[in-house]
PDB file of C-alpha atoms in Angstrom:
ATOM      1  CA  UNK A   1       0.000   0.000   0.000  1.00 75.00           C
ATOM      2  CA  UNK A   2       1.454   3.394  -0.670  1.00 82.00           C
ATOM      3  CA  UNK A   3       2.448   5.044   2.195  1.00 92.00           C
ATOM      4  CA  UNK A   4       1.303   8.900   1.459  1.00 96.00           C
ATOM      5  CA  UNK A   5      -0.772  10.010  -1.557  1.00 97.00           C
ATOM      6  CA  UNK A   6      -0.997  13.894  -2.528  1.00 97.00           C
ATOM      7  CA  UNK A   7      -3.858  15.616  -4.227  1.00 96.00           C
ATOM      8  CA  UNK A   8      -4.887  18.988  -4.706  1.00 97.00           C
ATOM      9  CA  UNK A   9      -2.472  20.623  -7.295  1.00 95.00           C
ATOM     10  CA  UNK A  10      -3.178  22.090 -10.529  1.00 97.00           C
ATOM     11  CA  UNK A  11      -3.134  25.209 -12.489  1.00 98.00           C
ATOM     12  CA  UNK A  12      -3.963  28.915 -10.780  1.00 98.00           C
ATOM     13  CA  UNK A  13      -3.251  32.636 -11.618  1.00 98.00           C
ATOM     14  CA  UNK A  14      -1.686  34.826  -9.445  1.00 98.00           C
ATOM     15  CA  UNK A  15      -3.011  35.879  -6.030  1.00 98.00           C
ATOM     16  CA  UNK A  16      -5.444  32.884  -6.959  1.00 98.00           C
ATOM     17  CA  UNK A  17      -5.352  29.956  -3.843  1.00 98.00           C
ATOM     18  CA  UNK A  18      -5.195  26.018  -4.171  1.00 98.00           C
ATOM     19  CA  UNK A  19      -5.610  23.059  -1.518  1.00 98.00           C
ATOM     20  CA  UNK A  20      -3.419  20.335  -1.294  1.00 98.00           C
ATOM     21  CA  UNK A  21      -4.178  17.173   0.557  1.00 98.00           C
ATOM     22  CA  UNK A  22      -2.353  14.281   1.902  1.00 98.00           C
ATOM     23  CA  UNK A  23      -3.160  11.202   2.961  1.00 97.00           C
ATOM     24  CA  UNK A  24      -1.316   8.326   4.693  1.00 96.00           C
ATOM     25  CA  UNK A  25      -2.983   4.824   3.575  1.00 95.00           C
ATOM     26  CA  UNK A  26      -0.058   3.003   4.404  1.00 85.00           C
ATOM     27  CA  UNK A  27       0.753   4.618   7.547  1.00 94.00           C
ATOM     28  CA  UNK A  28      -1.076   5.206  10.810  1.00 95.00           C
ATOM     29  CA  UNK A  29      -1.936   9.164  10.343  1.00 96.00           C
ATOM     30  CA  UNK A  30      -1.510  10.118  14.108  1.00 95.00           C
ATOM     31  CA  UNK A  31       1.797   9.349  14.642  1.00 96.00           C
ATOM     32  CA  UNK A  32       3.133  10.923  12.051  1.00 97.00           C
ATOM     33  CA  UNK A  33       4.685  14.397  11.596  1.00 97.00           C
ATOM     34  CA  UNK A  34       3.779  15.374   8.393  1.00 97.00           C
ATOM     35  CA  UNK A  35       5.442  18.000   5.963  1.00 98.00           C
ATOM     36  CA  UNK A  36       5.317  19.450   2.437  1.00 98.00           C
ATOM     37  CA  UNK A  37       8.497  20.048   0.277  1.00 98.00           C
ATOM     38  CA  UNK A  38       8.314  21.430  -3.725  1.00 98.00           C
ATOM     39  CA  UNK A  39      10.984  20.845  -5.849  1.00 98.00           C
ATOM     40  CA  UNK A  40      11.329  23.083  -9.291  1.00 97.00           C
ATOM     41  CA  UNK A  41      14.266  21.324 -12.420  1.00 94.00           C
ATOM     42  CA  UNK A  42      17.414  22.044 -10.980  1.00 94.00           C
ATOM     43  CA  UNK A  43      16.891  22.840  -7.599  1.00 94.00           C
ATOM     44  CA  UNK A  44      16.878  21.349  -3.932  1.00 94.00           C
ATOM     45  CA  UNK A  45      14.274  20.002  -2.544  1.00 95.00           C
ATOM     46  CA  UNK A  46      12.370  22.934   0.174  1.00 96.00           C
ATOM     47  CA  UNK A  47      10.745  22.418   2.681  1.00 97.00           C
ATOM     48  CA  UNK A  48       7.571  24.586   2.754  1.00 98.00           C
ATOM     49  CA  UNK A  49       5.306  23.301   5.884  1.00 98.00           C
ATOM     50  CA  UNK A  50       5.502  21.073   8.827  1.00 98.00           C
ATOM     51  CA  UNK A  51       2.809  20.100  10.941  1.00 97.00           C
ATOM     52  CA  UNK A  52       3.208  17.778  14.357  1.00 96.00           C
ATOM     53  CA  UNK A  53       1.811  15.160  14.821  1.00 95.00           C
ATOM     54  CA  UNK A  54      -0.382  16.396  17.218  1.00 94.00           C
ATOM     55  CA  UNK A  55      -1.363  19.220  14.596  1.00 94.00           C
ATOM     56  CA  UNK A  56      -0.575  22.003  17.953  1.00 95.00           C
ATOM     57  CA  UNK A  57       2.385  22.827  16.261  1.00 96.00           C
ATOM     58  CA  UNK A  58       2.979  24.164  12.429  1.00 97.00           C
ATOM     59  CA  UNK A  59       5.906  25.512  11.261  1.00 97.00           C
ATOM     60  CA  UNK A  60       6.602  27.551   7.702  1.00 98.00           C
ATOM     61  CA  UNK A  61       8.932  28.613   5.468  1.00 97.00           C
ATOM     62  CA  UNK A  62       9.842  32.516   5.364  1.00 97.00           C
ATOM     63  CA  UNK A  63       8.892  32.616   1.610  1.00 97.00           C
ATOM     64  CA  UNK A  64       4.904  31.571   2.460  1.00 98.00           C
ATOM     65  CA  UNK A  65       4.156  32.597   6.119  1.00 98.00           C
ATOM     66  CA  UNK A  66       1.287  34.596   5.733  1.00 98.00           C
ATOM     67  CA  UNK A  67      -0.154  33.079   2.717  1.00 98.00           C
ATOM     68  CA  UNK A  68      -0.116  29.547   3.259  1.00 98.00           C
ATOM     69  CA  UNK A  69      -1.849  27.578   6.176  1.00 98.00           C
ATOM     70  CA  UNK A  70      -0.956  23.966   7.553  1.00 98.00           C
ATOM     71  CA  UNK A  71      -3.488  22.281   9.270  1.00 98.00           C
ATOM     72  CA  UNK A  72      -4.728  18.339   9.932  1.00 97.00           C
ATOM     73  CA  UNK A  73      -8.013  16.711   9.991  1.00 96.00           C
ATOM     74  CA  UNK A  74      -7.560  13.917  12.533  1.00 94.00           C
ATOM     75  CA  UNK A  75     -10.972  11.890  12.217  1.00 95.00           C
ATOM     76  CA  UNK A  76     -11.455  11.910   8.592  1.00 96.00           C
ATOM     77  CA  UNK A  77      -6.965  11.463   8.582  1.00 96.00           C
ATOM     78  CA  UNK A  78      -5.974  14.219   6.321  1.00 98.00           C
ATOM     79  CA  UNK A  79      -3.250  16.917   6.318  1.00 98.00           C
ATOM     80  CA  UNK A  80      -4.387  20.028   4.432  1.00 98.00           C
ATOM     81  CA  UNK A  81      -1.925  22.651   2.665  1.00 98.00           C
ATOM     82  CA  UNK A  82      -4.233  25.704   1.891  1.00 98.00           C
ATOM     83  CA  UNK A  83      -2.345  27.987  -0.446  1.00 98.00           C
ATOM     84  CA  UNK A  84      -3.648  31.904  -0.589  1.00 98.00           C
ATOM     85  CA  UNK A  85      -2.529  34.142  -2.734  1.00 98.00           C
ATOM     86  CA  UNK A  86      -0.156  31.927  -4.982  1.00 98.00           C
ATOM     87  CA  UNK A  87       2.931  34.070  -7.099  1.00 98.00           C
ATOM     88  CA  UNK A  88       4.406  32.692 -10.012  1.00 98.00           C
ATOM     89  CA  UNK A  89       7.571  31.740  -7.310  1.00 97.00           C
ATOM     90  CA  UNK A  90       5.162  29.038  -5.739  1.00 98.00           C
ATOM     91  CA  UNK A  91       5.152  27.117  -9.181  1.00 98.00           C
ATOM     92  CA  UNK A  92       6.667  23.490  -8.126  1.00 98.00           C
ATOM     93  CA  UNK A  93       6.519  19.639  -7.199  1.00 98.00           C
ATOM     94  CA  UNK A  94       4.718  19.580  -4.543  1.00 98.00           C
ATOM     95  CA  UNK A  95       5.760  16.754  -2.546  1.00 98.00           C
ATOM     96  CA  UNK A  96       4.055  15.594   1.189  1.00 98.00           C
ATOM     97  CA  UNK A  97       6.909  13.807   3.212  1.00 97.00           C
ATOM     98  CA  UNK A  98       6.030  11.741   6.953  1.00 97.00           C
ATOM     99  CA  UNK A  99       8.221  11.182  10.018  1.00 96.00           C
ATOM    100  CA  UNK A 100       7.031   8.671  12.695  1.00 96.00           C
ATOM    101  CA  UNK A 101       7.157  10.696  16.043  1.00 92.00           C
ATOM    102  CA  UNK A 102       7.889  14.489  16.810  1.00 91.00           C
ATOM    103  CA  UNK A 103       9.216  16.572  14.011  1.00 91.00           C
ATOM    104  CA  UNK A 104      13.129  16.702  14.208  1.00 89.00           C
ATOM    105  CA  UNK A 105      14.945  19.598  15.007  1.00 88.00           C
ATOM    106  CA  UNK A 106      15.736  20.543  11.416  1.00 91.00           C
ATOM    107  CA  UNK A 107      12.527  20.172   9.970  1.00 91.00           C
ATOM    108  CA  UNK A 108      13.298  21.253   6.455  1.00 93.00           C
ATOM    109  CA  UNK A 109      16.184  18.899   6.509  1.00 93.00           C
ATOM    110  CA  UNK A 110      14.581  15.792   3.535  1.00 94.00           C
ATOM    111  CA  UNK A 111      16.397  13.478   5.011  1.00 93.00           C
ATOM    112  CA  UNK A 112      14.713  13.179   8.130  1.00 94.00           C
ATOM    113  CA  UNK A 113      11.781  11.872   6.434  1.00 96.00           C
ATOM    114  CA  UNK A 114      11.587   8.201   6.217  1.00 96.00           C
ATOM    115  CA  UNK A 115       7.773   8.297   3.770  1.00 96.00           C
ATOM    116  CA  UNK A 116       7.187  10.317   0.804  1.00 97.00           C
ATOM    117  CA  UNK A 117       4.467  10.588  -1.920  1.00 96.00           C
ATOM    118  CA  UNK A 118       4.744  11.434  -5.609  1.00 95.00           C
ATOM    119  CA  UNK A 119       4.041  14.744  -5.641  1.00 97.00           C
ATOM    120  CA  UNK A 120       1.307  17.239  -7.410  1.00 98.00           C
ATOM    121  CA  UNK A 121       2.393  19.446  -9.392  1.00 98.00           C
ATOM    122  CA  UNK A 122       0.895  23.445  -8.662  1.00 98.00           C
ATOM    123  CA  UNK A 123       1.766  26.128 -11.648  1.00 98.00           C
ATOM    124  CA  UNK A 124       0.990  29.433 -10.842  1.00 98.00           C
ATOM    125  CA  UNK A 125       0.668  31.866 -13.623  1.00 98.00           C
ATOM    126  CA  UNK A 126       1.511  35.665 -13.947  1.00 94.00           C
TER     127      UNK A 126
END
């Protein structure tokens, strides 16, 4: 069974907003930390969001705090990435990544995370 499965991406214009989901099939959802990278050609992976296990803590990158919101819906088991007010910068792979346990101390560091999906892909156009 796949471990985590990502939905949600597709095409907006700028200052437009999209909603990723992830789900964990092959996992059990509540003890995971769960986080979302995006990858462009030619670059590093980012990370862009982190959300504990728990779901009382959320962390961000610089380049979306205030635009994008984390959050997880623990009964019906799925992480949400709600993206407001998307720039052309935003366009990527957007990957969901999970970590058994408490998020690590770097949480933007890839290799910490053990699951990953295979990605949806969000273009944002000018």
């Amino acid at each position: 069974q796949v471990p985590v499965v990502e939905s949600g991406g597709g095409l907006a214009q700028a200052g437009g907003n999209l909603r990723l989901s992830c789900t964990t099939p092959g996992l059990r959802f509540d003890d995971y930390a769960l986080c979302w990278f995006r990858q462009t050609p030619g670059k590093e992976r980012e990370g862009v969001s982190c959300i504990s296990w728990s779901g009382l803590s959320t962390y961000y990158a610089d380049s979306v705090k205030g635009r994008f919101t984390i959050s997880r819906d623990k009964p019906n088991q799925i992480m949400y990435l709600q993206m407001d007010n998307l720039k052309p910068a935003d366009t990527a792979m957007y990957y969901c990544a999970a970590r058994k346990g408490p998020l690590p101390h770097d949480e933007w560091d890839a290799d910490n995370y053990r699951y990953w999906g295979q990605g949806t892909q969000v273009t944002v156009s000018s």
